[in-house]
CSV table of N, CA, C and O in Angstrom, one decimal:
chain,number,residue,atom,x,y,z
A,12,MET,N,-140.0,-134.6,56.2
A,12,MET,CA,-141.7,-135.4,56.5
A,12,MET,C,-141.9,-136.6,55.4
A,12,MET,O,-141.8,-135.9,54.5
A,13,GLU,N,-142.1,-137.7,55.6
A,13,GLU,CA,-142.9,-138.5,55.1
A,13,GLU,C,-144.7,-138.9,55.0
A,13,GLU,O,-145.1,-138.5,56.5
A,14,LYS,N,-145.0,-138.7,54.0
A,14,LYS,CA,-146.5,-139.3,54.4
A,14,LYS,C,-147.5,-140.5,53.0
A,14,LYS,O,-147.1,-140.3,52.2
A,15,THR,N,-148.3,-140.5,53.4
A,15,THR,CA,-149.0,-141.3,53.4
A,15,THR,C,-149.8,-140.1,52.2
A,15,THR,O,-150.5,-139.7,52.8
A,16,HIS,N,-150.6,-141.2,51.2
A,16,HIS,CA,-151.2,-140.9,50.9
A,16,HIS,C,-153.6,-141.0,51.7
A,16,HIS,O,-153.0,-141.5,52.5
A,17,ILE,N,-154.1,-140.0,51.2
A,17,ILE,CA,-155.2,-139.7,52.3
A,17,ILE,C,-156.4,-140.6,52.1
A,17,ILE,O,-156.1,-141.6,51.2
A,18,ARG,N,-156.7,-141.8,53.1
A,18,ARG,CA,-157.5,-142.4,53.0
A,18,ARG,C,-158.8,-142.6,54.3
A,18,ARG,O,-158.8,-141.6,54.9
A,19,LYS,N,-159.1,-143.4,54.0
A,19,LYS,CA,-160.7,-143.0,55.2
A,19,LYS,C,-160.4,-144.6,56.4
A,19,LYS,O,-160.4,-145.5,55.1
A,20,ASN,N,-160.9,-144.2,57.5
A,20,ASN,CA,-160.9,-145.3,58.3
A,20,ASN,C,-161.8,-146.3,58.0
A,20,ASN,O,-163.3,-146.0,56.8
A,21,LEU,N,-162.6,-147.2,58.7
A,21,LEU,CA,-163.7,-147.8,58.6
A,21,LEU,C,-165.1,-146.7,59.0
A,21,LEU,O,-166.3,-146.6,58.7
A,22,THR,N,-165.2,-145.7,59.6
A,22,THR,CA,-166.3,-145.0,60.0
A,22,THR,C,-166.3,-144.1,59.0
A,22,THR,O,-167.0,-143.1,58.6
A,23,GLY,N,-165.3,-143.6,57.3
A,23,GLY,CA,-165.5,-142.4,57.2
A,23,GLY,C,-164.6,-142.2,56.8
A,23,GLY,O,-165.1,-140.5,56.3
A,24,VAL,N,-163.9,-141.4,57.9
A,24,VAL,CA,-163.2,-140.3,58.7
A,24,VAL,C,-161.3,-140.5,58.0
A,24,VAL,O,-161.0,-142.0,57.9
A,25,PRO,N,-161.2,-139.4,57.4
A,25,PRO,CA,-159.8,-139.1,56.1
A,25,PRO,C,-159.2,-139.6,57.3
A,25,PRO,O,-158.9,-138.4,58.5
A,26,VAL,N,-158.1,-140.1,57.1
A,26,VAL,CA,-156.3,-140.4,57.9
A,26,VAL,C,-155.5,-140.0,57.0
A,26,VAL,O,-155.2,-140.6,56.1
A,27,VAL,N,-154.7,-139.7,58.1
A,27,VAL,CA,-153.2,-139.6,56.7
A,27,VAL,C,-151.8,-139.5,58.0
A,27,VAL,O,-151.6,-139.8,58.9
A,28,GLU,N,-151.0,-140.2,57.6
A,28,GLU,CA,-150.4,-140.8,58.6
A,28,GLU,C,-148.8,-140.6,57.8
A,28,GLU,O,-148.9,-140.5,56.4
A,29,VAL,N,-148.0,-139.8,58.9
A,29,VAL,CA,-146.7,-139.4,58.1
A,29,VAL,C,-145.8,-139.7,58.8
A,29,VAL,O,-145.0,-140.0,60.5
A,30,LEU,N,-144.8,-139.4,58.4
A,30,LEU,CA,-143.0,-139.3,59.5
A,30,LEU,C,-142.6,-138.0,59.8
A,30,LEU,O,-142.0,-137.7,58.7
A,31,LEU,N,-142.3,-137.6,60.7
A,31,LEU,CA,-142.0,-136.0,61.2
A,31,LEU,C,-140.7,-136.0,62.0
A,31,LEU,O,-140.4,-136.8,62.2
A,32,GLN,N,-139.5,-135.2,61.1
A,32,GLN,CA,-138.1,-135.0,61.2
A,32,GLN,C,-137.8,-133.7,62.4
A,32,GLN,O,-139.2,-132.6,62.3
A,33,HIS,N,-137.5,-134.0,63.7
A,33,HIS,CA,-137.6,-132.5,64.6
A,33,HIS,C,-135.9,-132.3,64.5
A,33,HIS,O,-135.0,-133.5,65.0
A,34,ALA,N,-135.5,-131.1,65.0
A,34,ALA,CA,-133.9,-130.9,65.3
A,34,ALA,C,-134.0,-129.7,65.8
A,34,ALA,O,-134.8,-128.7,65.6
A,35,SER,N,-133.3,-129.5,67.0
A,35,SER,CA,-133.7,-128.1,67.9
A,35,SER,C,-132.0,-128.2,69.3
A,35,SER,O,-132.2,-128.8,69.1
A,36,ASP,N,-132.4,-127.0,69.5
A,36,ASP,CA,-131.5,-126.8,70.2
A,36,ASP,C,-132.2,-126.5,71.5
A,36,ASP,O,-132.8,-126.1,71.9
A,37,GLN,N,-131.9,-127.6,72.6
A,37,GLN,CA,-132.3,-127.1,74.4
A,37,GLN,C,-131.4,-127.2,75.2
A,37,GLN,O,-130.4,-126.8,75.1
A,38,THR,N,-132.1,-126.1,76.5
A,38,THR,CA,-131.4,-126.5,77.5
A,38,THR,C,-131.9,-127.2,78.9
A,38,THR,O,-133.1,-127.4,79.4
A,39,GLU,N,-130.5,-128.3,79.2
A,39,GLU,CA,-130.6,-129.0,80.2
A,39,GLU,C,-129.5,-129.3,81.0
A,39,GLU,O,-128.4,-129.2,80.5
A,40,ASN,N,-129.9,-128.9,82.3
A,40,ASN,CA,-129.0,-128.4,83.5
A,40,ASN,C,-128.1,-127.7,83.2
A,40,ASN,O,-127.1,-127.9,83.6
A,41,GLY,N,-128.6,-126.8,82.4
A,41,GLY,CA,-127.5,-125.6,82.7
A,41,GLY,C,-127.3,-125.1,81.2
A,41,GLY,O,-126.1,-124.5,81.0
A,42,GLY,N,-127.1,-126.3,80.6
A,42,GLY,CA,-126.6,-126.9,79.4
A,42,GLY,C,-127.0,-126.8,78.4
A,42,GLY,O,-128.1,-127.3,78.0
A,43,ALA,N,-126.2,-126.8,76.5
A,43,ALA,CA,-127.1,-126.4,75.6
A,43,ALA,C,-126.8,-128.1,74.9
A,43,ALA,O,-126.0,-129.2,75.7
A,44,ARG,N,-127.9,-128.4,74.6
A,44,ARG,CA,-128.6,-130.0,73.9
A,44,ARG,C,-128.8,-129.7,72.9
A,44,ARG,O,-130.1,-129.0,72.5
A,45,GLN,N,-128.4,-130.4,71.9
A,45,GLN,CA,-129.4,-130.5,70.4
A,45,GLN,C,-130.0,-132.2,70.4
A,45,GLN,O,-130.2,-132.8,70.9
A,46,THR,N,-130.9,-131.7,69.7
A,46,THR,CA,-132.4,-132.7,69.6
A,46,THR,C,-132.2,-133.1,68.5
A,46,THR,O,-132.5,-132.1,67.9
A,47,GLN,N,-132.3,-134.4,68.1
A,47,GLN,CA,-133.2,-134.9,66.4
A,47,GLN,C,-133.8,-135.9,66.8
A,47,GLN,O,-132.8,-136.8,67.5
A,48,PHE,N,-134.9,-136.5,66.0
A,48,PHE,CA,-135.5,-137.3,66.1
A,48,PHE,C,-136.4,-137.6,65.1
A,48,PHE,O,-136.5,-135.8,64.7
A,49,GLU,N,-136.7,-138.7,65.0
A,49,GLU,CA,-137.9,-138.7,63.8
A,49,GLU,C,-138.9,-139.7,64.4
A,49,GLU,O,-138.5,-139.9,66.0
A,50,ILE,N,-140.6,-139.0,64.2
A,50,ILE,CA,-141.6,-139.6,65.0
A,50,ILE,C,-142.5,-139.7,64.4
A,50,ILE,O,-143.0,-138.9,63.2
A,51,ALA,N,-143.5,-141.5,64.1
A,51,ALA,CA,-144.4,-141.7,63.6
A,51,ALA,C,-145.8,-140.8,64.3
A,51,ALA,O,-145.5,-140.2,65.3
A,52,ALA,N,-146.9,-140.3,63.2
A,52,ALA,CA,-147.3,-139.0,63.7
A,52,ALA,C,-148.6,-139.8,62.4
A,52,ALA,O,-148.6,-140.6,61.4
A,53,VAL,N,-150.0,-139.0,63.3
A,53,VAL,CA,-151.5,-139.5,62.2
A,53,VAL,C,-152.0,-138.1,62.2
A,53,VAL,O,-152.3,-137.7,64.0
A,54,ALA,N,-153.0,-137.6,61.0
A,54,ALA,CA,-154.0,-137.3,61.6
A,54,ALA,C,-155.2,-137.4,61.1
A,54,ALA,O,-155.4,-138.3,60.0
A,55,MET,N,-156.4,-137.0,61.8
A,55,MET,CA,-157.9,-137.4,61.5
A,55,MET,C,-158.9,-136.5,60.6
A,55,MET,O,-158.4,-135.2,61.5
A,56,GLY,N,-159.7,-136.8,60.1
A,56,GLY,CA,-160.4,-135.4,60.0
A,56,GLY,C,-160.4,-134.2,59.5
A,56,GLY,O,-159.7,-134.5,58.1
A,57,GLU,N,-160.7,-133.0,59.7
A,57,GLU,CA,-160.2,-132.2,58.9
A,57,GLU,C,-158.8,-131.6,58.7
A,57,GLU,O,-158.2,-131.3,58.4
A,58,VAL,N,-157.6,-132.2,59.6
A,58,VAL,CA,-156.6,-132.3,60.5
A,58,VAL,C,-155.9,-132.6,59.1
A,58,VAL,O,-154.5,-132.5,58.1
A,59,ALA,N,-156.6,-133.8,59.0
A,59,ALA,CA,-156.3,-134.7,58.0
A,59,ALA,C,-155.9,-134.2,56.3
A,59,ALA,O,-155.2,-134.1,55.3
A,60,LEU,N,-156.9,-133.8,56.3
A,60,LEU,CA,-157.5,-133.1,54.9
A,60,LEU,C,-156.5,-131.8,54.4
A,60,LEU,O,-155.9,-131.8,53.9
A,61,VAL,N,-156.0,-130.9,55.4
A,61,VAL,CA,-154.9,-130.1,56.2
A,61,VAL,C,-153.9,-130.1,55.6
A,61,VAL,O,-152.6,-130.2,54.7
A,62,LEU,N,-153.1,-131.4,56.5
A,62,LEU,CA,-151.8,-132.1,56.3
A,62,LEU,C,-151.6,-133.0,54.7
A,62,LEU,O,-150.9,-133.0,54.8
A,63,GLU,N,-152.9,-132.9,53.7
A,63,GLU,CA,-152.2,-133.7,52.6
A,63,GLU,C,-152.1,-132.9,51.7
A,63,GLU,O,-151.6,-133.4,51.2
A,64,ASP,N,-152.5,-131.4,51.7
A,64,ASP,CA,-152.2,-130.6,51.3
A,64,ASP,C,-150.3,-130.1,51.5
A,64,ASP,O,-149.9,-129.0,51.0
A,65,CYS,N,-149.8,-130.1,52.5
A,65,CYS,CA,-148.7,-129.9,52.9
A,65,CYS,C,-147.3,-130.6,52.5
A,65,CYS,O,-147.8,-131.8,51.6
A,66,THR,N,-146.5,-129.6,52.1
A,66,THR,CA,-145.2,-129.7,50.9
A,66,THR,C,-144.6,-130.8,51.9
A,66,THR,O,-143.8,-130.2,53.3
A,67,VAL,N,-144.1,-131.6,51.6
A,67,VAL,CA,-142.9,-132.4,51.9
A,67,VAL,C,-141.6,-131.2,51.7
A,67,VAL,O,-141.2,-131.1,51.0
A,68,GLY,N,-140.8,-131.5,53.3
A,68,GLY,CA,-139.6,-131.0,53.0
A,68,GLY,C,-140.0,-129.0,54.2
A,68,GLY,O,-138.8,-128.7,54.0
A,69,ALA,N,-141.0,-129.1,53.7
A,69,ALA,CA,-141.1,-127.6,54.6
A,69,ALA,C,-141.3,-128.1,56.2
A,69,ALA,O,-141.8,-128.8,56.6
A,70,TYR,N,-141.5,-126.5,56.6
A,70,TYR,CA,-141.3,-126.6,58.2
A,70,TYR,C,-143.4,-126.3,58.9
A,70,TYR,O,-143.5,-125.6,58.2
A,71,TYR,N,-143.3,-126.9,59.8
A,71,TYR,CA,-145.2,-126.7,60.2
A,71,TYR,C,-144.3,-126.9,62.2
A,71,TYR,O,-143.7,-127.9,61.9
A,72,ARG,N,-145.1,-126.1,62.4
A,72,ARG,CA,-145.5,-126.2,63.5
A,72,ARG,C,-146.8,-127.5,63.9
A,72,ARG,O,-148.1,-127.5,63.4
A,73,VAL,N,-146.5,-128.4,64.7
A,73,VAL,CA,-147.5,-129.6,65.0
A,73,VAL,C,-148.0,-129.8,66.7
A,73,VAL,O,-147.1,-129.1,67.4
A,74,GLN,N,-149.4,-129.5,66.8
A,74,GLN,CA,-149.5,-129.4,68.1
A,74,GLN,C,-150.4,-131.4,68.1
A,74,GLN,O,-151.0,-131.6,67.2
A,75,GLY,N,-150.5,-132.2,69.8
A,75,GLY,CA,-151.0,-133.3,69.6
A,75,GLY,C,-150.9,-134.4,70.8
A,75,GLY,O,-150.5,-133.1,71.6
A,76,PHE,N,-151.3,-135.1,70.8
A,76,PHE,CA,-151.1,-136.1,72.3
A,76,PHE,C,-150.2,-137.3,71.7
A,76,PHE,O,-150.4,-137.9,70.5
A,77,LEU,N,-149.2,-138.0,72.6
A,77,LEU,CA,-148.8,-139.1,72.7
A,77,LEU,C,-149.7,-140.3,72.7
A,77,LEU,O,-150.4,-140.1,73.5
A,78,ASN,N,-149.9,-141.3,72.1
A,78,ASN,CA,-150.9,-142.3,72.0
A,78,ASN,C,-149.9,-143.4,71.8
A,78,ASN,O,-148.9,-143.1,70.8
A,79,ARG,N,-150.4,-144.8,72.3
A,79,ARG,CA,-149.8,-146.1,71.8
A,79,ARG,C,-150.3,-146.2,69.7
A,79,ARG,O,-151.4,-145.9,70.0
A,80,LYS,N,-149.0,-146.7,69.6
A,80,LYS,CA,-150.2,-147.3,67.8
A,80,LYS,C,-150.8,-148.0,68.1
A,80,LYS,O,-152.3,-147.2,67.3
A,81,SER,N,-151.2,-148.5,68.8
A,81,SER,CA,-152.5,-149.9,68.7
A,81,SER,C,-152.5,-149.7,70.5
A,81,SER,O,-151.6,-149.6,71.6
A,82,LEU,N,-154.1,-151.2,70.8
A,82,LEU,CA,-153.4,-151.5,72.1
A,82,LEU,C,-152.7,-152.2,72.7
A,82,LEU,O,-152.3,-152.1,73.5
A,83,LYS,N,-152.4,-153.1,71.8
A,83,LYS,CA,-151.0,-153.9,72.2
A,83,LYS,C,-149.9,-153.9,71.9
A,83,LYS,O,-148.6,-154.1,71.9
A,84,SER,N,-149.7,-152.6,71.1
A,84,SER,CA,-148.2,-151.6,70.7
A,84,SER,C,-147.8,-151.3,71.6
A,84,SER,O,-148.4,-150.5,72.6
A,85,VAL,N,-146.5,-151.0,72.4
A,85,VAL,CA,-145.5,-150.4,72.8
A,85,VAL,C,-144.8,-149.2,72.5
A,85,VAL,O,-144.6,-147.9,73.2
A,86,LYS,N,-145.0,-149.0,70.8
A,86,LYS,CA,-144.7,-148.0,70.3
A,86,LYS,C,-145.5,-146.4,70.8
A,86,LYS,O,-146.3,-146.5,70.2
A,87,LEU,N,-145.3,-145.5,70.6
A,87,LEU,CA,-145.5,-144.3,70.5
A,87,LEU,C,-145.9,-143.5,69.1
A,87,LEU,O,-145.1,-143.8,68.6
A,88,ARG,N,-147.2,-142.6,69.2
A,88,ARG,CA,-147.4,-142.3,68.0
A,88,ARG,C,-147.6,-140.8,68.3
A,88,ARG,O,-149.0,-141.2,69.1
A,89,LEU,N,-147.5,-139.4,67.7
A,89,LEU,CA,-148.2,-138.8,67.9
A,89,LEU,C,-149.6,-137.8,67.1
A,89,LEU,O,-149.7,-138.9,65.9
A,90,HIS,N,-150.7,-137.7,67.6
A,90,HIS,CA,-151.4,-137.5,67.1
A,90,HIS,C,-151.9,-136.1,66.7
A,90,HIS,O,-151.9,-135.1,67.3
A,91,ILE,N,-151.7,-135.9,65.6
A,91,ILE,CA,-152.0,-134.6,65.8
A,91,ILE,C,-152.9,-133.5,65.0
A,91,ILE,O,-154.1,-134.2,64.9
A,92,THR,N,-153.5,-132.6,66.5
A,92,THR,CA,-154.3,-132.1,66.3
A,92,THR,C,-154.2,-130.3,65.9
A,92,THR,O,-155.8,-130.2,65.6
A,93,HIS,N,-153.6,-130.3,65.4
A,93,HIS,CA,-153.3,-128.6,65.1
A,93,HIS,C,-152.1,-128.4,63.9
A,93,HIS,O,-151.0,-129.2,65.1
A,94,ILE,N,-152.0,-128.1,63.1
A,94,ILE,CA,-151.0,-127.8,62.3
A,94,ILE,C,-151.1,-126.4,61.3
A,94,ILE,O,-152.2,-125.9,61.1
A,95,THR,N,-149.6,-125.6,61.5
A,95,THR,CA,-149.3,-124.6,61.5
A,95,THR,C,-148.0,-124.7,60.2
A,95,THR,O,-146.8,-124.7,61.2
A,96,PRO,N,-148.2,-123.8,59.0
A,96,PRO,CA,-146.7,-123.3,59.0
A,96,PRO,C,-145.7,-121.9,59.5
A,96,PRO,O,-146.5,-121.3,59.7
A,97,ILE,N,-144.9,-122.8,59.2
A,97,ILE,CA,-143.5,-121.9,59.9
A,97,ILE,C,-142.8,-121.2,58.4
A,97,ILE,O,-142.5,-121.9,57.9
A,98,SER,N,-143.1,-119.8,59.0
A,98,SER,CA,-142.5,-119.5,57.9
A,98,SER,C,-140.6,-118.5,58.4
A,98,SER,O,-141.5,-117.8,59.2
A,99,PHE,N,-140.2,-118.9,58.0
A,99,PHE,CA,-139.0,-118.0,58.4
A,99,PHE,C,-138.3,-116.7,57.4
A,99,PHE,O,-138.3,-116.7,56.3
A,100,VAL,N,-138.1,-115.8,58.4
A,100,VAL,CA,-137.9,-114.5,57.8
A,100,VAL,C,-136.7,-113.8,57.8
A,100,VAL,O,-136.0,-114.4,58.9
A,101,ASP,N,-135.3,-113.6,56.4
A,101,ASP,CA,-134.6,-113.3,56.8
A,101,ASP,C,-133.9,-111.6,56.6
A,101,ASP,O,-134.3,-111.0,56.1
A,102,SER,N,-133.7,-111.7,58.0
A,102,SER,CA,-133.4,-110.4,58.5
A,102,SER,C,-132.1,-109.4,58.2
A,102,SER,O,-132.3,-108.7,58.6
A,103,SER,N,-131.7,-110.4,57.4
A,103,SER,CA,-130.4,-109.8,57.2
A,103,SER,C,-130.5,-108.2,55.8
A,103,SER,O,-129.9,-107.5,55.4
A,104,LYS,N,-132.0,-108.5,55.4
A,104,LYS,CA,-132.1,-107.7,54.6
A,104,LYS,C,-132.8,-106.1,55.3
A,104,LYS,O,-133.1,-106.3,56.0
């Protein structure tokens, strides 16, 4: 994850922009498929304040919606509405 420093938009709402990385195994048509991608994302308001404190390189579950980056753009950006850390438990102990 890469992220910008927190800023405020014209109405004074906190905004943080990030580049998220995803990798997972999915099932498609009965077969395994690896997925890997990066996606631009933005968080606003209270979620931006939470995202500002997130550690780059850590794992998080994010929820939100996709929208165009701007009215004239065809590029998609994820608008984060929820973010929670993911902790991995070592089951070998």
